[in-house]
Coordinates of C-alpha atoms in Angstrom, one line a residue:
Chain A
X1 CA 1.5 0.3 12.4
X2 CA 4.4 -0.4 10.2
X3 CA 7.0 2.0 9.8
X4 CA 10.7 2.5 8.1
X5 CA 12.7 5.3 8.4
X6 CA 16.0 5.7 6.6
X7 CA 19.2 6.9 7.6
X8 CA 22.6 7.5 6.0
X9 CA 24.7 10.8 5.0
X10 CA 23.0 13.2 2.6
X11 CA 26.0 13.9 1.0
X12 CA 28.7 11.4 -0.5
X13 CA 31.9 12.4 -3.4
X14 CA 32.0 11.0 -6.4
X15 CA 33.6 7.3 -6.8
X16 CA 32.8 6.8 -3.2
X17 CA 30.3 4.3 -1.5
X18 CA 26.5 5.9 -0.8
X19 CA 25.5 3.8 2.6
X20 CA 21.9 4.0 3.4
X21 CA 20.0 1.7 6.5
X22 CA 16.5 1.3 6.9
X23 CA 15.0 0.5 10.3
X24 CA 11.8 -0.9 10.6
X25 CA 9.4 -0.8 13.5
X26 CA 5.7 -2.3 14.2
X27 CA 6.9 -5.1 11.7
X28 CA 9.6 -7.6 11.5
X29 CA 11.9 -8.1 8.9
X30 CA 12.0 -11.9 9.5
X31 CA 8.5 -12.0 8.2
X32 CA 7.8 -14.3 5.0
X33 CA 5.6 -12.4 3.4
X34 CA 7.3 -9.6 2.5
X35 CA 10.5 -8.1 1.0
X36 CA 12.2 -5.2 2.0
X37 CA 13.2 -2.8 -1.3
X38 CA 15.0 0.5 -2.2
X39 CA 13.5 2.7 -4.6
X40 CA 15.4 6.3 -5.6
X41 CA 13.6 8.9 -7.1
X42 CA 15.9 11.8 -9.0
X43 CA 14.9 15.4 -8.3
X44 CA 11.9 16.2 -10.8
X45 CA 12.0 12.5 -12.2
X46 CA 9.7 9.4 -11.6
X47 CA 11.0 6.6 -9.1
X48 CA 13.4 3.6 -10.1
X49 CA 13.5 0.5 -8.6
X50 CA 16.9 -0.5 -7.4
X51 CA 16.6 -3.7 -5.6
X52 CA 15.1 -6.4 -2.6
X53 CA 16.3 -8.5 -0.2
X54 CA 13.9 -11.2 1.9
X55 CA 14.7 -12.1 5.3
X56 CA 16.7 -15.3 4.2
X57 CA 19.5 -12.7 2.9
X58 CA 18.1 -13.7 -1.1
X59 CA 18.4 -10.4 -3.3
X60 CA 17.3 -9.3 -6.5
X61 CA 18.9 -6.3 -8.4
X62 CA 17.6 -3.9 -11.0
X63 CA 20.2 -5.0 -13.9
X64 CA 21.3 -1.3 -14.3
X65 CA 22.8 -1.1 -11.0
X66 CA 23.9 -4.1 -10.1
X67 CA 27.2 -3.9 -10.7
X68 CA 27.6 -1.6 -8.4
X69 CA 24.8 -2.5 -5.3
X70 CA 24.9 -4.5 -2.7
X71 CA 21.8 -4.7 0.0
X72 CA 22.0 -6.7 2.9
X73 CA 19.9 -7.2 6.3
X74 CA 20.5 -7.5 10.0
X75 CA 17.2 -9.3 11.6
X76 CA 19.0 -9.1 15.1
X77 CA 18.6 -5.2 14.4
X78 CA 15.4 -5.2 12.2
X79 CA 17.5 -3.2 10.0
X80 CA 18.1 -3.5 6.2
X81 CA 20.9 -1.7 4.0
X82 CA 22.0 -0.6 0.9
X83 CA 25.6 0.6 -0.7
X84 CA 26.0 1.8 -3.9
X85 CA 29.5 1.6 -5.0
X86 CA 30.8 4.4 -7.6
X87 CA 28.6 7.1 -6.9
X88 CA 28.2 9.7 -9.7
X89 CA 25.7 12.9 -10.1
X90 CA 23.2 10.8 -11.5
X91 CA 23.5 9.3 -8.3
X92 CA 21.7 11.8 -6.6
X93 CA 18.1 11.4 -5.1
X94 CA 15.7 10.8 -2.5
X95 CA 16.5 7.3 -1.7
X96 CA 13.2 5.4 0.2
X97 CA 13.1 1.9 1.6
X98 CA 9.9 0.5 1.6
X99 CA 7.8 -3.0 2.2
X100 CA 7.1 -5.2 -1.0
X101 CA 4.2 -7.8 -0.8
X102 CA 5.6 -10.6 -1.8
X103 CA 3.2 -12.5 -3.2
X104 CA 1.2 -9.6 -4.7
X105 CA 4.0 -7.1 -5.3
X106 CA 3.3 -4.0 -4.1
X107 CA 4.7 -1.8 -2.2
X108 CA 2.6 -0.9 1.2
X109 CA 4.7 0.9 3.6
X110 CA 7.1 3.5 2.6
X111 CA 10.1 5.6 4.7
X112 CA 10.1 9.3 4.6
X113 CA 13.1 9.0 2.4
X114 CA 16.4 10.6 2.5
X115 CA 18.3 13.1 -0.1
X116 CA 21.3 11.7 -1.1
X117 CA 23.4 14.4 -3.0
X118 CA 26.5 13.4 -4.7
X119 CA 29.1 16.2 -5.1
X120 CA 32.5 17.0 -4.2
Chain B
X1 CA 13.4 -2.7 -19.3
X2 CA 11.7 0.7 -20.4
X3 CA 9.3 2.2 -17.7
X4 CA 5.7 2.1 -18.4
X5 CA 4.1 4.9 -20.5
X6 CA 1.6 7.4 -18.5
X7 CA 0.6 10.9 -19.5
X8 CA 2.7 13.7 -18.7
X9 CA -0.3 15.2 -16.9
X10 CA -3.9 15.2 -16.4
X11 CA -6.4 17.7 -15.2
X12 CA -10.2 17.8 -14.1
X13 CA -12.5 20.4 -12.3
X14 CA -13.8 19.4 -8.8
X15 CA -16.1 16.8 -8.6
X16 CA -15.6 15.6 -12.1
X17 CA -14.0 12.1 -12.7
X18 CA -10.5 11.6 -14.7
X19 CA -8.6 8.7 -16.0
X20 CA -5.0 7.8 -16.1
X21 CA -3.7 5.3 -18.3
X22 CA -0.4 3.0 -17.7
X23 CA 1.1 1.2 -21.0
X24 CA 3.5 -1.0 -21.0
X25 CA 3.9 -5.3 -22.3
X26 CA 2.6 -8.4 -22.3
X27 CA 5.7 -9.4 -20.1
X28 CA 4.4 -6.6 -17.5
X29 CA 0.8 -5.1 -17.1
X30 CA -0.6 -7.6 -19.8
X31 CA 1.2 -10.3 -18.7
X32 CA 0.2 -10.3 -14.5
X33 CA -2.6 -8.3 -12.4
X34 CA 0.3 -7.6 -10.4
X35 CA -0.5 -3.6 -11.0
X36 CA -0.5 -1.1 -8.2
X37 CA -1.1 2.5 -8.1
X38 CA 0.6 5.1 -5.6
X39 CA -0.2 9.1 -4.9
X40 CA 2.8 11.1 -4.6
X41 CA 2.3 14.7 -2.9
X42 CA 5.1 17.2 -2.9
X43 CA 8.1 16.5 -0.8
X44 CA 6.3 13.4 0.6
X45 CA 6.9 9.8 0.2
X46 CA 4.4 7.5 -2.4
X47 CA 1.3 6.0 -1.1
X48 CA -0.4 3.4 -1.8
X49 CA -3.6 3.8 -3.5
X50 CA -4.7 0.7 -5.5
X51 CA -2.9 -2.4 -5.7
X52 CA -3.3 -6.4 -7.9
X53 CA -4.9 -4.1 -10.7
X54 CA -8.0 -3.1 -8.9
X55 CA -8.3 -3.6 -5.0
X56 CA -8.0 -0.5 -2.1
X57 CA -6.2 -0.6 0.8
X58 CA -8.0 0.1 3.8
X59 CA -8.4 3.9 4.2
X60 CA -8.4 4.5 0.3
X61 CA -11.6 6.4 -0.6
X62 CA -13.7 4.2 -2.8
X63 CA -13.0 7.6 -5.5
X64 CA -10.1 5.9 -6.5
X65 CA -10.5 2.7 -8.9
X66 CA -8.7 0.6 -11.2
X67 CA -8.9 -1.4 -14.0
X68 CA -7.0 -3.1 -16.5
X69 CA -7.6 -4.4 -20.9
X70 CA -5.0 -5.9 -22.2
X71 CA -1.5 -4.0 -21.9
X72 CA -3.2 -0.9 -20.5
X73 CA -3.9 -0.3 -16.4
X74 CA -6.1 2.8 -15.7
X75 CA -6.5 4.5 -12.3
X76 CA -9.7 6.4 -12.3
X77 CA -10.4 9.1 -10.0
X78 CA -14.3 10.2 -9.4
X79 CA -15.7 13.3 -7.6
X80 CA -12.1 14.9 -7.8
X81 CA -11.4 16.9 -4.7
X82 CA -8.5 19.7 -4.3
X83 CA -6.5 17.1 -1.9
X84 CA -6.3 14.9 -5.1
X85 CA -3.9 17.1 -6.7
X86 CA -0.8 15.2 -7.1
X87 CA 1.7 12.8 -8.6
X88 CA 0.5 9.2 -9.8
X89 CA 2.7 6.2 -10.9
X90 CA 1.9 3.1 -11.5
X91 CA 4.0 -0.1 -11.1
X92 CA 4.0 -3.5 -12.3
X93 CA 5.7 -7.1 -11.8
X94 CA 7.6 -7.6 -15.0
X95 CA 8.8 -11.1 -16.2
X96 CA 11.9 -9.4 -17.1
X97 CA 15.6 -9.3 -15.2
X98 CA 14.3 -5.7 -13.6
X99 CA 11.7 -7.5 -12.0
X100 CA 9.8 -4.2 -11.1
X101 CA 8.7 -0.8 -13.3
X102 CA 7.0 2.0 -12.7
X103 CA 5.5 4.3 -14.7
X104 CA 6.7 7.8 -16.1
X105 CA 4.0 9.7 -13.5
X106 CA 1.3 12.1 -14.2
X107 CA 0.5 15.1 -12.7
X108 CA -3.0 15.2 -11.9
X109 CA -3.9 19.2 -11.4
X110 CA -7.3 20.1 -10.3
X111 CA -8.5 23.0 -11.7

């Protein structure tokens, strides 16, 4: 059985860097048939997409953050990790990493997630 | 890249059937059958309840079915049951830079 789990503080100031990493266990990172996303979800709001990477280290951004994120993966740790740079209150959310088929695009496993409050 | 348009909210007695619609483009849900559907409970992480417009994951009741006409997805829900009370988005592949949308969510309250 798959499963992720993120981890990362729950509380960052504003302008600074949110760090988040996702480790994953039952499953591999390395695999080909998958990519490994970030999806945030405001309190009370519906859930954004924010970005993938595949094992290779190849990433693809949602346009409207990605100026300011950067996810990147360690197979040696079956780990994958996100930063977002510039953090304001519309920042804040439950951040979740989760598996995305790759062929058929959807997402089948899913972390816990992790509040991510930004405020000084 | 605007999310895809679902109702607000939904509701059904037990053991009736309800629909929920997802609207969006030709460059998303009309475009592909790369639709999925995920069940959101309070305070809990998404689950995935129907994905590439109209298949199950193993462990989804056969209740839950979807379906697709032109740049509408629908996730219908049969013989509603108290634990179906909860929050639905859909998604989609979009041909767009965003490359993935959801859907606004409904609340599905079972009365």
């Amino acid at each position: 059985q798959v499963q992720l789990q993120e981890s990362g503080p729950g509380l960052v100031k504003p302008s600074e860097t949110l760090s988040l990493t996702c480790t994953v266990s039952g499953g591999s990172v390395s695999s080909g048939s998958y990519y490994w996303s970030w999806i945030r979800q405001p309190p009370g709001k519906g859930l954004e997409w924010i970005g993938y990477i595949y094992y290779s280290g190849s990433t693809n951004y949602n346009p409207s953050l990605k100026s300011r994120v950067t996810i990147s993966v360690d197979t040696s740790k079956n780990q994958f990790s996100l930063k977002l740079s510039s953090v304001t209150a519309a920042d804040t959310a439950v951040y979740y990493c989760a598996r995305e088929a790759r062929y058929l695009r959807y997402f089948d496993y899913w972390g816990q997630g992790t509040l991510v409050t930004v405020s000084s | 890249q605007s999310a895809l348009t679902q109702p607000a909210s939904v509701s059904g007695s037990p053991g009736q059937s309800i629909t929920i619609s997802c609207t969006g483009t030709s460059s998303d849900v009309g475009g592909y059958n790369y639709v999925s559907w995920y069940q959101q409970h309070p305070g809990k992480a998404p689950k995935l309840m129907i994905y590439e417009v109209s298949n199950r994951p193993s462990g989804v009741s056969n209740r839950f079915s979807g379906s697709k006409s032109g740049n509408t997805a629908s996730l219908t829900i049969s013989g509603l049951q108290a634990e179906d009370e909860a929050d639905y988005y859909c998604s989609s592949y979009t041909s767009s830079s965003t490359l993935e949308v959801f859907g606004t969510g409904t609340k599905v309250t079972v009365l």
